[in-house]
CSV table of C-alpha atoms in Angstrom, one decimal:
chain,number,residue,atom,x,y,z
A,529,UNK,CA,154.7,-119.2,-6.8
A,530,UNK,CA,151.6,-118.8,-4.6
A,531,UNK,CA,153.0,-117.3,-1.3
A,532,UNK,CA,148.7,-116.6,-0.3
A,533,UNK,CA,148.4,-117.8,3.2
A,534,UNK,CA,146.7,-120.9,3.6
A,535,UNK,CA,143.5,-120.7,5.4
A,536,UNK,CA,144.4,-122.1,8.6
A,537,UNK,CA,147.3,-119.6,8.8
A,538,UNK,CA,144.2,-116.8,8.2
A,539,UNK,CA,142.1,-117.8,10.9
A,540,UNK,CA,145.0,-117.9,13.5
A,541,UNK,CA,146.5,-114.6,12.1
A,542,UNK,CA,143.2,-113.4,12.4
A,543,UNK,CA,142.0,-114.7,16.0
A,544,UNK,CA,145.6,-113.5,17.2
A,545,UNK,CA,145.0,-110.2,16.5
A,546,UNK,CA,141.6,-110.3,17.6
A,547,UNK,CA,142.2,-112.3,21.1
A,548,UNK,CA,145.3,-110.1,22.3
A,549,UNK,CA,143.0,-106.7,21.2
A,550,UNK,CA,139.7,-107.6,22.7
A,551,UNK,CA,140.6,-111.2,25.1
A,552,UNK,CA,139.1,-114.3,24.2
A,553,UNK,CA,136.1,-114.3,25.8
A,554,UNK,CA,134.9,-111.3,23.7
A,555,UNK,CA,135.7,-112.7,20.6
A,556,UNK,CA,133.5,-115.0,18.3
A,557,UNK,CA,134.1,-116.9,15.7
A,558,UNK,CA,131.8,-114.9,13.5
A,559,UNK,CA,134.6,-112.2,13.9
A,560,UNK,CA,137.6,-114.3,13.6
A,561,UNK,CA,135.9,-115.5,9.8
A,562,UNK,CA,135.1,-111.9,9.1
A,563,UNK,CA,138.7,-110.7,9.3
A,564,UNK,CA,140.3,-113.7,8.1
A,565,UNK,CA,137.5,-113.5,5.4
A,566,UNK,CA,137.2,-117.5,5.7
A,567,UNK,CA,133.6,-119.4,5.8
A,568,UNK,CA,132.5,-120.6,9.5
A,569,UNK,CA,132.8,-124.0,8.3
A,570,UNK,CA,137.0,-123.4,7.8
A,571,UNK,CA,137.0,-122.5,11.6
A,572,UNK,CA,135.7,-125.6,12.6
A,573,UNK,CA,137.5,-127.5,9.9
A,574,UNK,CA,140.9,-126.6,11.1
A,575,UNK,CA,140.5,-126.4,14.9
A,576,UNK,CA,137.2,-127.8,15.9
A,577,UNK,CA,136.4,-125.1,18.1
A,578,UNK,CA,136.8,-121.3,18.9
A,579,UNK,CA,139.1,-123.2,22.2
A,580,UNK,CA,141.0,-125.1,19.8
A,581,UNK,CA,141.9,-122.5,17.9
A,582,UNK,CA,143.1,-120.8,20.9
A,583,UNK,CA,144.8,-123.9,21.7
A,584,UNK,CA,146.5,-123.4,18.4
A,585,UNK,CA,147.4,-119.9,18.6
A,586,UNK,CA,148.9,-120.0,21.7
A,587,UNK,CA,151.3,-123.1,20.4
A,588,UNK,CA,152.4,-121.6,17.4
A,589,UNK,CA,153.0,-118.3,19.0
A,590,UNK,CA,155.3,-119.6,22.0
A,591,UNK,CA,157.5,-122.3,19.3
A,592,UNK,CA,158.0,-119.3,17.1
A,593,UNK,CA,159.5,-117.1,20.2
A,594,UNK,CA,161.0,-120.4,21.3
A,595,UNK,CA,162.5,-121.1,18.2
A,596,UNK,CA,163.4,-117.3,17.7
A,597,UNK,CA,165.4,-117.6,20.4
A,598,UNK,CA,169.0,-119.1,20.8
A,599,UNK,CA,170.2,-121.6,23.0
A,600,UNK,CA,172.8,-120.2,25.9
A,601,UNK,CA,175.3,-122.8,24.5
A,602,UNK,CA,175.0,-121.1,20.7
A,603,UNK,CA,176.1,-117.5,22.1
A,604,UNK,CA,180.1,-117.6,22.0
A,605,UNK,CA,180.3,-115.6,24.9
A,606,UNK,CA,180.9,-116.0,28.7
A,607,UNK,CA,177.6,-117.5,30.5
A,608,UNK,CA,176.3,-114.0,31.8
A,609,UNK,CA,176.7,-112.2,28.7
A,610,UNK,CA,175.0,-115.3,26.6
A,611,UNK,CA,171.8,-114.4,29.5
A,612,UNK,CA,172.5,-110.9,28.8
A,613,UNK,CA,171.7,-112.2,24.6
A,614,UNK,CA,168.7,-114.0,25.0
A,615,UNK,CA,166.8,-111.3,26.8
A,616,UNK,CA,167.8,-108.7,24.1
A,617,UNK,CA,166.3,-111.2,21.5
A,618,UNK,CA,163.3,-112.0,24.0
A,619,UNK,CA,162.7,-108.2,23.9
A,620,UNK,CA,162.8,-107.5,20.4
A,621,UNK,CA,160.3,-110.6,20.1
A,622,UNK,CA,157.8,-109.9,22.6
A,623,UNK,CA,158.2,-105.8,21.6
A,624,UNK,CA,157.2,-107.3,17.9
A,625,UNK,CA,154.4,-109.5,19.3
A,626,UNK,CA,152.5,-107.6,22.1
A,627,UNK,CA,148.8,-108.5,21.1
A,628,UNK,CA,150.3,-112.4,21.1
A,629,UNK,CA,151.7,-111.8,24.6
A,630,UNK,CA,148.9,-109.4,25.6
A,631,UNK,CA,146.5,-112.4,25.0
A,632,UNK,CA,148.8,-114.9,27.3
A,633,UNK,CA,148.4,-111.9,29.9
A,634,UNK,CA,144.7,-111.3,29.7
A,635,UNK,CA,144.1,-115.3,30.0
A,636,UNK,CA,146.0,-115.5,33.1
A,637,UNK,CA,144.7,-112.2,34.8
A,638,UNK,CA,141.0,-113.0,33.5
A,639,UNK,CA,140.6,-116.6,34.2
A,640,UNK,CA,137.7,-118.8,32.0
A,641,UNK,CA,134.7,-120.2,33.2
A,642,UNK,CA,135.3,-122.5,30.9
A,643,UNK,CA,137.4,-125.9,32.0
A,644,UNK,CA,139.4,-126.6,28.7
A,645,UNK,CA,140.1,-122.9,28.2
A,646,UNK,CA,141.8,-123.3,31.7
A,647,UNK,CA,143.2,-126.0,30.6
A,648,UNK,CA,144.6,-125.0,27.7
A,649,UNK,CA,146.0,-121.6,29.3
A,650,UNK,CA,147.9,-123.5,32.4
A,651,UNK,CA,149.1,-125.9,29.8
A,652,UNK,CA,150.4,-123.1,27.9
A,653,UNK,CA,151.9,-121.4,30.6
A,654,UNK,CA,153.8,-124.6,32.4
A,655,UNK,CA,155.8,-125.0,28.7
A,656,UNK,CA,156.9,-121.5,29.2
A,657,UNK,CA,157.8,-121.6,32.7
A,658,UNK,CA,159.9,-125.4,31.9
A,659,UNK,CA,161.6,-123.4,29.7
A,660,UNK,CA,162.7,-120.2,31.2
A,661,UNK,CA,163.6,-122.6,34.0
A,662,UNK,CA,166.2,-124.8,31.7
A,663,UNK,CA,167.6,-121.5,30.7
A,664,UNK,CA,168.1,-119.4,34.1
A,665,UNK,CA,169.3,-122.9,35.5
A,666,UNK,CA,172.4,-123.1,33.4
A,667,UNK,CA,173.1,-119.7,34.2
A,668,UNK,CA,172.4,-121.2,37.8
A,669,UNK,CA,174.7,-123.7,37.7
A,670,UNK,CA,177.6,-121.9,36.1
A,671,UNK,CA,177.7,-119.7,38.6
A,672,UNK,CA,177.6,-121.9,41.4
A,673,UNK,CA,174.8,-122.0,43.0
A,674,UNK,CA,174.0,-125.5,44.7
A,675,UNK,CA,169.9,-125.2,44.7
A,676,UNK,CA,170.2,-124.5,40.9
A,677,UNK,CA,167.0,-126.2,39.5
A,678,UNK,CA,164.9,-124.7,42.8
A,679,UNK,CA,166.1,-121.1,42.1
A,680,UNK,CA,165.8,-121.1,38.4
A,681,UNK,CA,162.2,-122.1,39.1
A,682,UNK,CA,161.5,-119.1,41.4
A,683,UNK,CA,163.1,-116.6,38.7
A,684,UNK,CA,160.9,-118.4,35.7
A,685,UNK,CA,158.2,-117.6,37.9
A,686,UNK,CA,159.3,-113.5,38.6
A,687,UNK,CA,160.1,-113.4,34.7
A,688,UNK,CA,156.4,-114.5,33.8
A,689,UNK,CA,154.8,-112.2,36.3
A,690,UNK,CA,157.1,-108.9,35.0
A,691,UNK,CA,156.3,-109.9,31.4
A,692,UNK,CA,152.8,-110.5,32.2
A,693,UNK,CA,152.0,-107.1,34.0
A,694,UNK,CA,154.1,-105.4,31.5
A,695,UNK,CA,152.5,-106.5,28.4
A,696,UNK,CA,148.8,-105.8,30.2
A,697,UNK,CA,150.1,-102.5,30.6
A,698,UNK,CA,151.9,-101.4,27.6
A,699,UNK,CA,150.1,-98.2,26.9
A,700,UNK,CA,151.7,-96.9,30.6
A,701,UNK,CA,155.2,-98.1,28.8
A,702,UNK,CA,157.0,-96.1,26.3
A,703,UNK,CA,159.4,-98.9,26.0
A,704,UNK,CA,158.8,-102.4,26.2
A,705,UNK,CA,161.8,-103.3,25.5
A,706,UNK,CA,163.8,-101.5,27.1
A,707,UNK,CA,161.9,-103.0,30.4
A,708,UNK,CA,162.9,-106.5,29.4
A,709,UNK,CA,166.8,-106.3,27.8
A,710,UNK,CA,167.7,-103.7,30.9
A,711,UNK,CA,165.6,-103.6,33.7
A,712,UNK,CA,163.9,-107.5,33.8
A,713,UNK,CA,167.6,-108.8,32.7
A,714,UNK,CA,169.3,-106.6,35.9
A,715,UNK,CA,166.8,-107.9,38.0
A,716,UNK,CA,167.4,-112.0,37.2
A,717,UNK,CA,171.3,-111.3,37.5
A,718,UNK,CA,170.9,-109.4,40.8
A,719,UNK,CA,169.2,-112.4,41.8
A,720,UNK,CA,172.0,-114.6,40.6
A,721,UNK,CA,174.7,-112.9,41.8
A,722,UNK,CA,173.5,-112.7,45.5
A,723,UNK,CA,171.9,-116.0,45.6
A,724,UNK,CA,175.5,-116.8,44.6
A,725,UNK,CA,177.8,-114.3,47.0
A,726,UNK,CA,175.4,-116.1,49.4
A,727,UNK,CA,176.2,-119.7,48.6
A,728,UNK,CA,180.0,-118.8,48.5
A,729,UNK,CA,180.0,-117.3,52.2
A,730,UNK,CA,178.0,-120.2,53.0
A,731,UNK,CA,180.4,-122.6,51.6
C-alpha cells in the first residue's frame, strides 16, 4: 500500500511549516516547492495561488483541531468538568501544532496589505470565534446565566487573544500547555462563576 503523501498534502505540509516559522508574507512559493520538493506548476494546480494555499492551510488546520476535539455533550461528566476536558485536549493540540497556531497569530498581529489575505484571515478567525462561542455558551447556559449567548461571545473573544499572545510568544513559555489546561481554563470559569453569583443575587 502506498501511504506517500499526495502532493497537495506536501505543499500544505510544507507552506505550514514554512508560514508559522517565517509568516506569510516572507514566504514564496519558490520555497514552499523547494521543501515540498513539488514543481511550481503543482502549487498553482492545487490552490491557484500562494493566498489560496493559505486559504487552504488555515482550513484544514482549524477542522483537524475542531474535529480533534470533543463535543461537551460526549464527555460523561458534570458541565464544568466536560469544560475543564476540552481545554486539556485544546492544549495538547495547540502544544502539538504551535507553527499552525503561530501562523493564525502572526496574521492577526501583522495584518496584509493584501485584501483577500485579509479576507481570508478574518474569515478564518470568525469560524473560530462561532465556535468557541457554541461551546462556552452551554457552559453559559448550564450554569445560569441569562445573557448566555452575549457572554460566551466576550470569553471566545479573551480565549483567542490569550491563545494568540501565547503562541507569538512561546519561546518566553516553558509550558504551553500548562498556560491553556490551567491557567486560560481558571480564567473562563472565574468568569463563569461570577458572571453567575452575579446573576443569582441579581435574581
Amino acid at each position: 500500500m502506498d501511504t506517500t503523501p499526495c502532493s497537495a498534502t506536501r505543499i500544505l505540509d510544507a507552506a505550514e511549516q514554512l508560514f508559522g516559522s517565517r509568516g506569510y508574507a516572507n514566504v514564496t512559493i519558490s520555497q514552499i516547492c523547494e521543501l515540498s520538493r513539488l514543481p511550481v506548476g503543482s502549487v498553482y494546480h492545487h490552490f491557484g495561488s500562494k493566498s489560496g494555499v493559505l486559504r487552504a492551510v488555515l482550513w484544514r488546520g482549524m477542522t483537524a483541531f475542531f474535529e480533534g476535539l470533543p463535543a461537551v455533550d460526549d464527555v460523561p461528566a458534570p458541565t464544568r468538568e466536560r469544560l475543564a476536558a476540552q481545554y486539556e485536549i485544546a492544549a495538547d493540540l495547540v502544544a502539538e501544532h504551535v507553527p499552525l497556531f503561530r501562523l493564525f497569530a502572526s496574521l492577526q498581529l501583522h495584518p496584509s496589505d493584501d485584501g483577500e489575505v485579509r479576507a481570508i484571515v478574518r474569515e478564518d478567525k470568525e469560524r473560530r470565534h462561532r465556535w468557541l462561542g457554541s461551546v462556552l455558551e452551554q457552559v453559559a447556559l448550564s450554569s445560569g446565566i441569562p445573557d448566555a449567548h452575549v457572554f460566551a461571545d466576550e470569553l471566545a473573544a479573551l480565549n483567542l487573544v490569550f491563545v494568540t499572545g501565547l503562541v507569538a510568544h512561546a519561546e518566553a513559555v516553558p509550558d504551553i500547555r500548562t498556560a491553556i489546561s490551567s491557567h486560560l481554563y481558571r480564567l473562563v470559569l472565574t468568569s463563569i462563576t461570577d458572571r453567575a453569583r452575579s446573576a443569582s443575587m441579581g435574581s
